[in-house]
Amino acid sequence: MYRKQISRLLSFHTRHKKVVPIGSFIGGFAYDTYTLQRIDLWLDNLQMLGYLLLSASALMVIGMIEQDRLKKEYMVSRKEILFVILHFCLGGLLSAYTIYYFKSASISQSYVFVGLMILIWLMNEFKPKQISQLKILSLLHFFCSFTFITFFLPILTHRMNVWMFLLGGLISLVCTTGIWYVILRKDLFLFDDQGKEALVPPFSLFIFLLFLYSMNWIPPVPLSLIDIGIYRGVQRTDDGQYLVRYKQPGLIEFGKKDDRVFEYTEGDTVFCYTAIFAPTDMRQNIIHHWEFQNADKQWQTTDRIAYPMVGGRDGGWRGFSMKRQLQVGYWRINVLTEDNLVLGRVQLTLVKTEAKPTQFAVEMK
């Protein structure tokens, strides 16, 4: 019975060879979309770790088969199935990356990552003849492991800084080197053409990711900004909730939930409210960086207001900053970590008006 199922699977793969890899990739992506919950849940992280280990094992076996180091017919005949497993696992890893990184309110920071992910995938589909599929999949595996480990380490250590990012990259490089050592053995360290083709791409990608990190183009996961708004009032109630107040939207102001276009009169106070998700027991100082656009269209810092945050709450740790005596014009408030990594940003336009609003909407946060 088992052999018949394997035979049918191989036959199906032969008939649909062009679509099976991307189909299994999408399958892994879709599976995680519906099963993953919170970034700090051990069950979810063990699932991701399982994907990493299974895909690494599949890479090593496929590589040994292609290098004629593994000649057992039982394994050689199932190489295509291993490719399907590998694509499924990589799809699962990338879906976790997408789910977790896109929970940030500033998803525009993730576009470079998404573009990089698509580029590597397209290289797998339309690779030059001199580049093997295995090398592209190895590079994709390094990218997936790096993105996973860099948010898994802060969950373990309750710390998030540049050292955690560097350590995550180094661990991923060691694992990738280990995979290729199993495939090529001592030939890897001869560093001939074969060794260079195996190791130079992941090391180059590591350097590029460091550059993206230094440019603030990588969201600081596992922290994520899940709510941000500009209000006329923010008040903490006795039961720990937050009441926010903003001008009552007009009939044509569909979807208006705050006062990002603020009708300002002398003496008004402007509040910036944020809710930030962080793993349980993680502590971090959050900074609201207020900037004003001057006459030369340059952003000028006016205030850096910090408050402590403790992780664990599903709806995120809530906090706010406020300012009085603002200049009319364009403002923005950047939400930063202790290391000045950008969690998100909100734009604020102050419009001079003579009469204060009389009708307000109130929401509970």
mmCIF file of C-alpha atoms in Angstrom:
data_model
loop_
_atom_site.group_PDB
_atom_site.id
_atom_site.type_symbol
_atom_site.label_atom_id
_atom_site.label_comp_id
_atom_site.label_asym_id
_atom_site.label_seq_id
_atom_site.Cartn_x
_atom_site.Cartn_y
_atom_site.Cartn_z
ATOM 1 C CA MET A 1 0.000 0.000 0.000
ATOM 2 C CA TYR A 2 2.793 2.402 0.968
ATOM 3 C CA ARG A 3 4.721 1.689 -2.240
ATOM 4 C CA LYS A 4 1.621 2.327 -4.347
ATOM 5 C CA GLN A 5 1.104 5.722 -2.715
ATOM 6 C CA ILE A 6 4.744 6.666 -3.330
ATOM 7 C CA SER A 7 4.435 5.504 -6.939
ATOM 8 C CA ARG A 8 1.308 7.597 -7.453
ATOM 9 C CA LEU A 9 2.984 10.623 -5.898
ATOM 10 C CA LEU A 10 6.013 10.262 -8.168
ATOM 11 C CA SER A 11 3.757 9.832 -11.188
ATOM 12 C CA PHE A 12 1.809 12.964 -10.251
ATOM 13 C CA HIS A 13 5.073 14.890 -9.828
ATOM 14 C CA THR A 14 6.282 13.754 -13.265
ATOM 15 C CA ARG A 15 3.047 14.891 -14.947
ATOM 16 C CA HIS A 16 3.019 18.261 -13.191
ATOM 17 C CA LYS A 17 6.722 18.859 -12.698
ATOM 18 C CA LYS A 18 6.577 22.576 -13.487
ATOM 19 C CA VAL A 19 3.802 23.480 -11.044
ATOM 20 C CA VAL A 20 4.461 21.094 -8.128
ATOM 21 C CA PRO A 21 7.340 23.126 -6.568
ATOM 22 C CA ILE A 22 5.438 26.401 -6.547
ATOM 23 C CA GLY A 23 2.271 24.568 -5.503
ATOM 24 C CA SER A 24 3.988 23.025 -2.483
ATOM 25 C CA PHE A 25 5.570 26.403 -1.701
ATOM 26 C CA ILE A 26 2.142 28.088 -1.720
ATOM 27 C CA GLY A 27 0.745 25.177 0.305
ATOM 28 C CA GLY A 28 3.270 25.750 3.075
ATOM 29 C CA PHE A 29 2.590 29.481 2.930
ATOM 30 C CA ALA A 30 -1.184 29.002 3.214
ATOM 31 C CA TYR A 31 -0.893 26.405 6.007
ATOM 32 C CA ASP A 32 1.001 28.790 8.257
ATOM 33 C CA THR A 33 -1.308 31.685 7.472
ATOM 34 C CA TYR A 34 -4.142 29.796 9.171
ATOM 35 C CA THR A 35 -2.204 28.063 11.972
ATOM 36 C CA LEU A 36 0.265 30.635 13.353
ATOM 37 C CA GLN A 37 -0.973 32.808 16.209
ATOM 38 C CA ARG A 38 1.557 34.713 18.322
ATOM 39 C CA ILE A 39 5.233 35.239 17.664
ATOM 40 C CA ASP A 40 6.200 34.234 21.223
ATOM 41 C CA LEU A 41 4.153 31.010 21.447
ATOM 42 C CA TRP A 42 6.451 28.009 21.844
ATOM 43 C CA LEU A 43 4.256 25.757 19.710
ATOM 44 C CA ASP A 44 4.451 28.165 16.763
ATOM 45 C CA ASN A 45 8.210 28.573 17.140
ATOM 46 C CA LEU A 46 8.750 24.815 17.397
ATOM 47 C CA GLN A 47 6.790 24.492 14.154
ATOM 48 C CA MET A 48 9.150 26.976 12.489
ATOM 49 C CA LEU A 49 12.177 25.186 13.946
ATOM 50 C CA GLY A 50 10.802 21.924 12.549
ATOM 51 C CA TYR A 51 10.560 23.519 9.098
ATOM 52 C CA LEU A 52 14.188 24.645 9.353
ATOM 53 C CA LEU A 53 15.482 21.236 10.392
ATOM 54 C CA LEU A 54 13.379 19.336 7.830
ATOM 55 C CA SER A 55 14.339 21.649 4.962
ATOM 56 C CA ALA A 56 18.017 21.483 5.971
ATOM 57 C CA SER A 57 17.841 17.676 5.992
ATOM 58 C CA ALA A 58 16.188 17.659 2.577
ATOM 59 C CA LEU A 59 18.888 20.003 1.208
ATOM 60 C CA MET A 60 21.677 17.778 2.501
ATOM 61 C CA VAL A 61 20.185 14.565 1.111
ATOM 62 C CA ILE A 62 19.456 16.139 -2.289
ATOM 63 C CA GLY A 63 22.982 17.555 -2.392
ATOM 64 C CA MET A 64 24.601 14.236 -1.542
ATOM 65 C CA ILE A 65 22.555 12.549 -4.265
ATOM 66 C CA GLU A 66 23.597 15.148 -6.832
ATOM 67 C CA GLN A 67 27.251 14.796 -5.772
ATOM 68 C CA ASP A 68 27.027 10.971 -6.037
ATOM 69 C CA ARG A 69 27.857 10.652 -2.327
ATOM 70 C CA LEU A 70 24.529 8.947 -1.659
ATOM 71 C CA LYS A 71 23.698 6.156 -4.093
ATOM 72 C CA LYS A 72 21.014 4.159 -2.314
ATOM 73 C CA GLU A 73 18.239 3.552 -4.820
ATOM 74 C CA TYR A 74 15.622 4.016 -2.093
ATOM 75 C CA MET A 75 16.740 7.647 -1.614
ATOM 76 C CA VAL A 76 17.725 8.445 -5.216
ATOM 77 C CA SER A 77 14.288 7.459 -6.521
ATOM 78 C CA ARG A 78 12.629 9.811 -4.058
ATOM 79 C CA LYS A 79 14.710 12.896 -4.760
ATOM 80 C CA GLU A 80 11.778 14.706 -6.378
ATOM 81 C CA ILE A 81 9.659 14.105 -3.272
ATOM 82 C CA LEU A 82 12.416 15.690 -1.209
ATOM 83 C CA PHE A 83 12.217 18.757 -3.455
ATOM 84 C CA VAL A 84 8.465 18.968 -2.736
ATOM 85 C CA ILE A 85 9.107 18.738 1.022
ATOM 86 C CA LEU A 86 11.813 21.368 0.752
ATOM 87 C CA HIS A 87 9.559 23.812 -1.106
ATOM 88 C CA PHE A 88 6.729 23.229 1.377
ATOM 89 C CA CYS A 89 9.010 23.988 4.343
ATOM 90 C CA LEU A 90 10.437 27.121 2.723
ATOM 91 C CA GLY A 91 6.909 28.310 1.964
ATOM 92 C CA GLY A 92 6.023 27.759 5.628
ATOM 93 C CA LEU A 93 9.061 29.707 6.809
ATOM 94 C CA LEU A 94 8.403 32.622 4.455
ATOM 95 C CA SER A 95 4.759 32.763 5.471
ATOM 96 C CA ALA A 96 5.784 33.090 9.127
ATOM 97 C CA TYR A 97 8.134 35.886 8.106
ATOM 98 C CA THR A 98 5.368 37.659 6.193
ATOM 99 C CA ILE A 99 2.780 37.264 8.972
ATOM 100 C CA TYR A 100 5.048 38.472 11.746
ATOM 101 C CA TYR A 101 6.876 41.250 9.914
ATOM 102 C CA PHE A 102 3.730 42.662 8.320
ATOM 103 C CA LYS A 103 2.000 43.064 11.692
ATOM 104 C CA SER A 104 3.929 46.302 12.014
ATOM 105 C CA ALA A 105 1.892 49.427 11.268
ATOM 106 C CA SER A 106 4.816 50.617 9.153
ATOM 107 C CA ILE A 107 4.718 47.828 6.575
ATOM 108 C CA SER A 108 6.389 50.045 3.975
ATOM 109 C CA GLN A 109 9.664 49.175 5.725
ATOM 110 C CA SER A 110 9.116 45.558 4.701
ATOM 111 C CA TYR A 111 8.888 46.200 0.966
ATOM 112 C CA VAL A 112 12.650 45.811 0.524
ATOM 113 C CA PHE A 113 12.459 42.423 2.255
ATOM 114 C CA VAL A 114 9.514 41.307 0.166
ATOM 115 C CA GLY A 115 11.311 42.408 -2.990
ATOM 116 C CA LEU A 116 14.368 40.440 -1.897
ATOM 117 C CA MET A 117 12.254 37.376 -1.190
ATOM 118 C CA ILE A 118 10.584 37.591 -4.607
ATOM 119 C CA LEU A 119 13.959 38.078 -6.309
ATOM 120 C CA ILE A 120 15.410 34.936 -4.712
ATOM 121 C CA TRP A 121 12.279 32.975 -5.607
ATOM 122 C CA LEU A 122 12.422 34.173 -9.219
ATOM 123 C CA MET A 123 16.066 33.108 -9.329
ATOM 124 C CA ASN A 124 14.859 29.658 -8.364
ATOM 125 C CA GLU A 125 12.268 29.641 -11.144
ATOM 126 C CA PHE A 126 14.341 31.335 -13.887
ATOM 127 C CA LYS A 127 17.894 30.603 -12.794
ATOM 128 C CA PRO A 128 20.835 30.935 -15.204
ATOM 129 C CA LYS A 129 21.997 27.582 -16.527
ATOM 130 C CA GLN A 130 25.302 27.764 -14.663
ATOM 131 C CA ILE A 131 23.546 28.068 -11.275
ATOM 132 C CA SER A 132 22.043 24.882 -9.861
ATOM 133 C CA GLN A 133 18.614 24.794 -8.248
ATOM 134 C CA LEU A 134 20.217 23.448 -5.092
ATOM 135 C CA LYS A 135 22.389 26.559 -4.671
ATOM 136 C CA ILE A 136 19.391 28.881 -5.073
ATOM 137 C CA LEU A 137 17.357 26.833 -2.595
ATOM 138 C CA SER A 138 20.292 26.919 -0.187
ATOM 139 C CA LEU A 139 20.361 30.724 -0.445
ATOM 140 C CA LEU A 140 16.603 30.856 0.134
ATOM 141 C CA HIS A 141 17.015 28.550 3.150
ATOM 142 C CA PHE A 142 19.682 30.871 4.588
ATOM 143 C CA PHE A 143 17.360 33.852 4.128
ATOM 144 C CA CYS A 144 14.492 32.014 5.832
ATOM 145 C CA SER A 145 16.614 30.803 8.736
ATOM 146 C CA PHE A 146 18.109 34.263 9.232
ATOM 147 C CA THR A 147 14.712 35.992 9.379
ATOM 148 C CA PHE A 148 13.433 33.345 11.820
ATOM 149 C CA ILE A 149 16.449 33.262 14.144
ATOM 150 C CA THR A 150 16.686 37.062 14.373
ATOM 151 C CA PHE A 151 13.234 37.237 15.963
ATOM 152 C CA PHE A 152 13.513 33.947 17.871
ATOM 153 C CA LEU A 153 16.663 34.968 19.785
ATOM 154 C CA PRO A 154 15.035 38.072 21.349
ATOM 155 C CA ILE A 155 12.150 35.859 22.457
ATOM 156 C CA LEU A 156 14.613 33.571 24.244
ATOM 157 C CA THR A 157 16.782 36.322 25.739
ATOM 158 C CA HIS A 158 14.115 39.036 26.268
ATOM 159 C CA ARG A 159 16.550 41.439 24.627
ATOM 160 C CA MET A 160 16.491 43.042 21.214
ATOM 161 C CA ASN A 161 19.469 44.940 19.869
ATOM 162 C CA VAL A 162 22.062 44.887 17.102
ATOM 163 C CA TRP A 163 23.992 42.085 18.856
ATOM 164 C CA MET A 164 20.984 39.769 18.633
ATOM 165 C CA PHE A 165 20.739 40.567 14.919
ATOM 166 C CA LEU A 166 24.440 39.838 14.355
ATOM 167 C CA LEU A 167 24.264 36.622 16.379
ATOM 168 C CA GLY A 168 21.250 35.466 14.349
ATOM 169 C CA GLY A 169 23.171 36.047 11.123
ATOM 170 C CA LEU A 170 26.253 34.214 12.349
ATOM 171 C CA ILE A 171 24.207 31.209 13.508
ATOM 172 C CA SER A 172 22.514 31.066 10.101
ATOM 173 C CA LEU A 173 25.887 31.245 8.326
ATOM 174 C CA VAL A 174 27.282 28.421 10.476
ATOM 175 C CA CYS A 175 24.225 26.264 9.713
ATOM 176 C CA THR A 176 24.491 26.966 5.965
ATOM 177 C CA THR A 177 28.205 26.139 6.011
ATOM 178 C CA GLY A 178 27.390 22.918 7.859
ATOM 179 C CA ILE A 179 24.835 21.928 5.218
ATOM 180 C CA TRP A 180 27.375 22.437 2.449
ATOM 181 C CA TYR A 181 30.080 20.595 4.394
ATOM 182 C CA VAL A 182 27.824 17.527 4.556
ATOM 183 C CA ILE A 183 27.298 17.818 0.782
ATOM 184 C CA LEU A 184 30.844 18.615 -0.376
ATOM 185 C CA ARG A 185 32.936 17.396 2.579
ATOM 186 C CA LYS A 186 36.538 18.661 2.524
ATOM 187 C CA ASP A 187 36.099 19.947 -1.043
ATOM 188 C CA LEU A 188 34.140 22.864 0.439
ATOM 189 C CA PHE A 189 37.250 24.333 2.067
ATOM 190 C CA LEU A 190 39.401 24.012 -1.054
ATOM 191 C CA PHE A 191 37.411 27.085 -2.046
ATOM 192 C CA ASP A 192 37.556 26.285 -5.727
ATOM 193 C CA ASP A 193 34.680 27.270 -8.000
ATOM 194 C CA GLN A 194 32.359 24.808 -6.287
ATOM 195 C CA GLY A 195 33.161 26.085 -2.802
ATOM 196 C CA LYS A 196 32.807 29.716 -3.847
ATOM 197 C CA GLU A 197 29.434 29.090 -5.483
ATOM 198 C CA ALA A 198 28.237 27.446 -2.275
ATOM 199 C CA LEU A 199 29.450 29.973 0.321
ATOM 200 C CA VAL A 200 29.860 33.368 -1.367
ATOM 201 C CA PRO A 201 26.094 33.967 -1.997
ATOM 202 C CA PRO A 202 24.949 33.490 1.655
ATOM 203 C CA PHE A 203 27.884 35.519 3.003
ATOM 204 C CA SER A 204 27.114 38.278 0.489
ATOM 205 C CA LEU A 205 23.438 38.201 1.446
ATOM 206 C CA PHE A 206 24.441 38.492 5.112
ATOM 207 C CA ILE A 207 26.431 41.658 4.365
ATOM 208 C CA PHE A 208 23.485 43.063 2.392
ATOM 209 C CA LEU A 209 21.088 42.354 5.281
ATOM 210 C CA LEU A 210 23.442 44.163 7.651
ATOM 211 C CA PHE A 211 23.276 47.146 5.307
ATOM 212 C CA LEU A 212 19.450 47.022 5.315
ATOM 213 C CA TYR A 213 19.495 46.849 9.113
ATOM 214 C CA SER A 214 21.793 49.873 9.358
ATOM 215 C CA MET A 215 19.446 51.804 7.036
ATOM 216 C CA ASN A 216 16.405 50.965 9.204
ATOM 217 C CA TRP A 217 14.763 49.015 6.368
ATOM 218 C CA ILE A 218 14.195 45.903 8.457
ATOM 219 C CA PRO A 219 11.296 46.105 10.925
ATOM 220 C CA PRO A 220 12.499 45.393 14.502
ATOM 221 C CA VAL A 221 10.593 42.139 14.944
ATOM 222 C CA PRO A 222 9.556 40.681 17.424
ATOM 223 C CA LEU A 223 8.313 44.150 18.371
ATOM 224 C CA SER A 224 5.461 45.397 16.222
ATOM 225 C CA LEU A 225 3.379 48.565 16.225
ATOM 226 C CA ILE A 226 -0.248 47.462 16.127
ATOM 227 C CA ASP A 227 -2.023 50.769 16.765
ATOM 228 C CA ILE A 228 -1.114 54.445 16.433
ATOM 229 C CA GLY A 229 -3.198 57.603 16.355
ATOM 230 C CA ILE A 230 -3.373 61.352 16.985
ATOM 231 C CA TYR A 231 -5.978 62.474 19.522
ATOM 232 C CA ARG A 232 -7.248 65.495 21.449
ATOM 233 C CA GLY A 233 -7.224 63.541 24.679
ATOM 234 C CA VAL A 234 -5.906 60.263 26.073
ATOM 235 C CA GLN A 235 -6.882 59.166 29.563
ATOM 236 C CA ARG A 236 -6.078 55.989 31.496
ATOM 237 C CA THR A 237 -9.068 54.675 33.433
ATOM 238 C CA ASP A 238 -9.050 52.996 36.850
ATOM 239 C CA ASP A 239 -9.498 49.553 35.259
ATOM 240 C CA GLY A 240 -6.407 49.981 33.052
ATOM 241 C CA GLN A 241 -8.174 50.927 29.822
ATOM 242 C CA TYR A 242 -7.451 54.008 27.695
ATOM 243 C CA LEU A 243 -10.081 56.508 26.568
ATOM 244 C CA VAL A 244 -9.156 58.432 23.425
ATOM 245 C CA ARG A 245 -11.027 61.496 22.181
ATOM 246 C CA TYR A 246 -11.067 63.081 18.720
ATOM 247 C CA LYS A 247 -13.252 65.395 16.679
ATOM 248 C CA GLN A 248 -16.521 63.787 15.605
ATOM 249 C CA PRO A 249 -16.152 62.742 11.920
ATOM 250 C CA GLY A 250 -18.388 64.468 9.388
ATOM 251 C CA LEU A 251 -20.796 62.695 7.068
ATOM 252 C CA ILE A 252 -18.200 62.360 4.300
ATOM 253 C CA GLU A 253 -15.251 61.477 6.570
ATOM 254 C CA PHE A 254 -15.645 57.715 6.273
ATOM 255 C CA GLY A 255 -13.101 55.684 8.230
ATOM 256 C CA LYS A 256 -11.793 58.664 10.241
ATOM 257 C CA LYS A 257 -10.546 57.304 13.574
ATOM 258 C CA ASP A 258 -8.294 60.079 14.874
ATOM 259 C CA ASP A 259 -7.195 63.683 14.280
ATOM 260 C CA ARG A 260 -4.237 63.418 11.927
ATOM 261 C CA VAL A 261 -5.563 66.589 10.343
ATOM 262 C CA PHE A 262 -5.797 68.579 13.575
ATOM 263 C CA GLU A 263 -7.886 71.773 13.726
ATOM 264 C CA TYR A 264 -5.655 73.688 16.110
ATOM 265 C CA THR A 265 -6.435 76.604 18.397
ATOM 266 C CA GLU A 266 -4.115 78.292 20.872
ATOM 267 C CA GLY A 267 -3.670 76.151 23.986
ATOM 268 C CA ASP A 268 -4.699 72.808 22.454
ATOM 269 C CA THR A 269 -2.832 69.654 23.480
ATOM 270 C CA VAL A 270 -1.961 67.029 20.867
ATOM 271 C CA PHE A 271 -1.631 63.393 21.963
ATOM 272 C CA CYS A 272 0.132 60.555 20.124
ATOM 273 C CA TYR A 273 -1.116 57.143 21.282
ATOM 274 C CA THR A 274 0.577 53.840 20.437
ATOM 275 C CA ALA A 275 0.080 50.160 21.218
ATOM 276 C CA ILE A 276 3.140 47.941 20.686
ATOM 277 C CA PHE A 277 3.201 44.166 20.822
ATOM 278 C CA ALA A 278 6.222 42.541 22.419
ATOM 279 C CA PRO A 279 6.907 38.984 23.634
ATOM 280 C CA THR A 280 6.204 38.161 27.265
ATOM 281 C CA ASP A 281 8.693 39.654 29.767
ATOM 282 C CA MET A 282 10.532 41.709 27.145
ATOM 283 C CA ARG A 283 11.305 45.199 28.458
ATOM 284 C CA GLN A 284 12.200 48.115 26.239
ATOM 285 C CA ASN A 285 12.069 51.907 26.318
ATOM 286 C CA ILE A 286 9.878 53.268 23.544
ATOM 287 C CA ILE A 287 10.612 56.718 22.134
ATOM 288 C CA HIS A 288 8.166 59.108 20.466
ATOM 289 C CA HIS A 289 10.342 61.276 18.233
ATOM 290 C CA TRP A 290 8.446 64.464 17.306
ATOM 291 C CA GLU A 291 9.605 66.316 14.178
ATOM 292 C CA PHE A 292 8.428 69.530 12.501
ATOM 293 C CA GLN A 293 8.907 70.380 8.822
ATOM 294 C CA ASN A 294 10.575 73.795 8.665
ATOM 295 C CA ALA A 295 10.472 76.406 5.913
ATOM 296 C CA ASP A 296 13.273 74.605 4.041
ATOM 297 C CA LYS A 297 11.204 71.375 3.946
ATOM 298 C CA GLN A 298 13.647 69.760 6.377
ATOM 299 C CA TRP A 299 12.488 67.660 9.332
ATOM 300 C CA GLN A 300 13.591 69.277 12.573
ATOM 301 C CA THR A 301 13.567 67.380 15.891
ATOM 302 C CA THR A 302 11.568 69.097 18.643
ATOM 303 C CA ASP A 303 11.198 66.337 21.268
ATOM 304 C CA ARG A 304 12.208 62.770 22.093
ATOM 305 C CA ILE A 305 9.763 61.461 24.701
ATOM 306 C CA ALA A 306 10.473 58.023 26.175
ATOM 307 C CA TYR A 307 8.365 55.644 28.260
ATOM 308 C CA PRO A 308 8.956 52.048 29.470
ATOM 309 C CA MET A 309 7.246 49.060 27.847
ATOM 310 C CA VAL A 310 6.707 45.500 29.127
ATOM 311 C CA GLY A 311 5.686 42.767 26.678
ATOM 312 C CA GLY A 312 3.065 40.059 26.894
ATOM 313 C CA ARG A 313 -0.315 41.718 26.317
ATOM 314 C CA ASP A 314 -2.181 40.520 23.205
ATOM 315 C CA GLY A 315 -3.361 44.013 22.328
ATOM 316 C CA GLY A 316 0.076 45.498 22.863
ATOM 317 C CA TRP A 317 1.587 47.719 25.540
ATOM 318 C CA ARG A 318 -0.216 51.064 25.428
ATOM 319 C CA GLY A 319 1.354 54.452 25.976
ATOM 320 C CA PHE A 320 1.247 58.023 24.751
ATOM 321 C CA SER A 321 3.106 61.312 24.529
ATOM 322 C CA MET A 322 1.679 64.824 24.317
ATOM 323 C CA LYS A 323 2.713 68.325 23.257
ATOM 324 C CA ARG A 324 1.401 71.837 23.747
ATOM 325 C CA GLN A 325 2.272 75.090 21.983
ATOM 326 C CA LEU A 326 2.842 73.560 18.547
ATOM 327 C CA GLN A 327 3.543 75.416 15.338
ATOM 328 C CA VAL A 328 0.968 75.193 12.573
ATOM 329 C CA GLY A 329 2.189 73.035 9.690
ATOM 330 C CA TYR A 330 3.389 69.509 9.015
ATOM 331 C CA TRP A 331 4.582 67.175 11.769
ATOM 332 C CA ARG A 332 5.506 63.530 12.078
ATOM 333 C CA ILE A 333 6.015 61.293 15.084
ATOM 334 C CA ASN A 334 8.439 58.367 14.719
ATOM 335 C CA VAL A 335 8.019 55.456 17.117
ATOM 336 C CA LEU A 336 11.498 54.145 17.952
ATOM 337 C CA THR A 337 13.189 51.475 20.032
ATOM 338 C CA GLU A 338 16.102 52.129 22.388
ATOM 339 C CA ASP A 339 18.475 51.508 19.449
ATOM 340 C CA ASN A 340 16.570 54.010 17.273
ATOM 341 C CA LEU A 341 15.022 51.309 15.095
ATOM 342 C CA VAL A 342 11.777 52.540 13.541
ATOM 343 C CA LEU A 343 8.621 50.706 14.606
ATOM 344 C CA GLY A 344 6.315 53.047 12.745
ATOM 345 C CA ARG A 345 5.387 56.626 11.986
ATOM 346 C CA VAL A 346 2.326 58.846 11.888
ATOM 347 C CA GLN A 347 1.905 62.103 9.961
ATOM 348 C CA LEU A 348 0.214 65.102 11.591
ATOM 349 C CA THR A 349 -1.080 68.264 9.888
ATOM 350 C CA LEU A 350 -1.906 71.204 12.170
ATOM 351 C CA VAL A 351 -4.458 73.562 10.635
ATOM 352 C CA LYS A 352 -5.110 76.936 12.299
ATOM 353 C CA THR A 353 -8.756 77.520 13.263
ATOM 354 C CA GLU A 354 -10.577 80.090 15.384
ATOM 355 C CA ALA A 355 -13.340 77.943 16.882
ATOM 356 C CA LYS A 356 -12.732 74.800 18.949
ATOM 357 C CA PRO A 357 -14.655 71.637 17.957
ATOM 358 C CA THR A 358 -17.782 71.045 20.027
ATOM 359 C CA GLN A 359 -18.585 67.444 19.138
ATOM 360 C CA PHE A 360 -16.220 64.590 19.923
ATOM 361 C CA ALA A 361 -15.996 60.820 19.402
ATOM 362 C CA VAL A 362 -14.728 58.711 22.312
ATOM 363 C CA GLU A 363 -13.269 55.221 22.021
ATOM 364 C CA MET A 364 -11.943 52.687 24.496
ATOM 365 C CA LYS A 365 -8.501 51.213 23.765
#
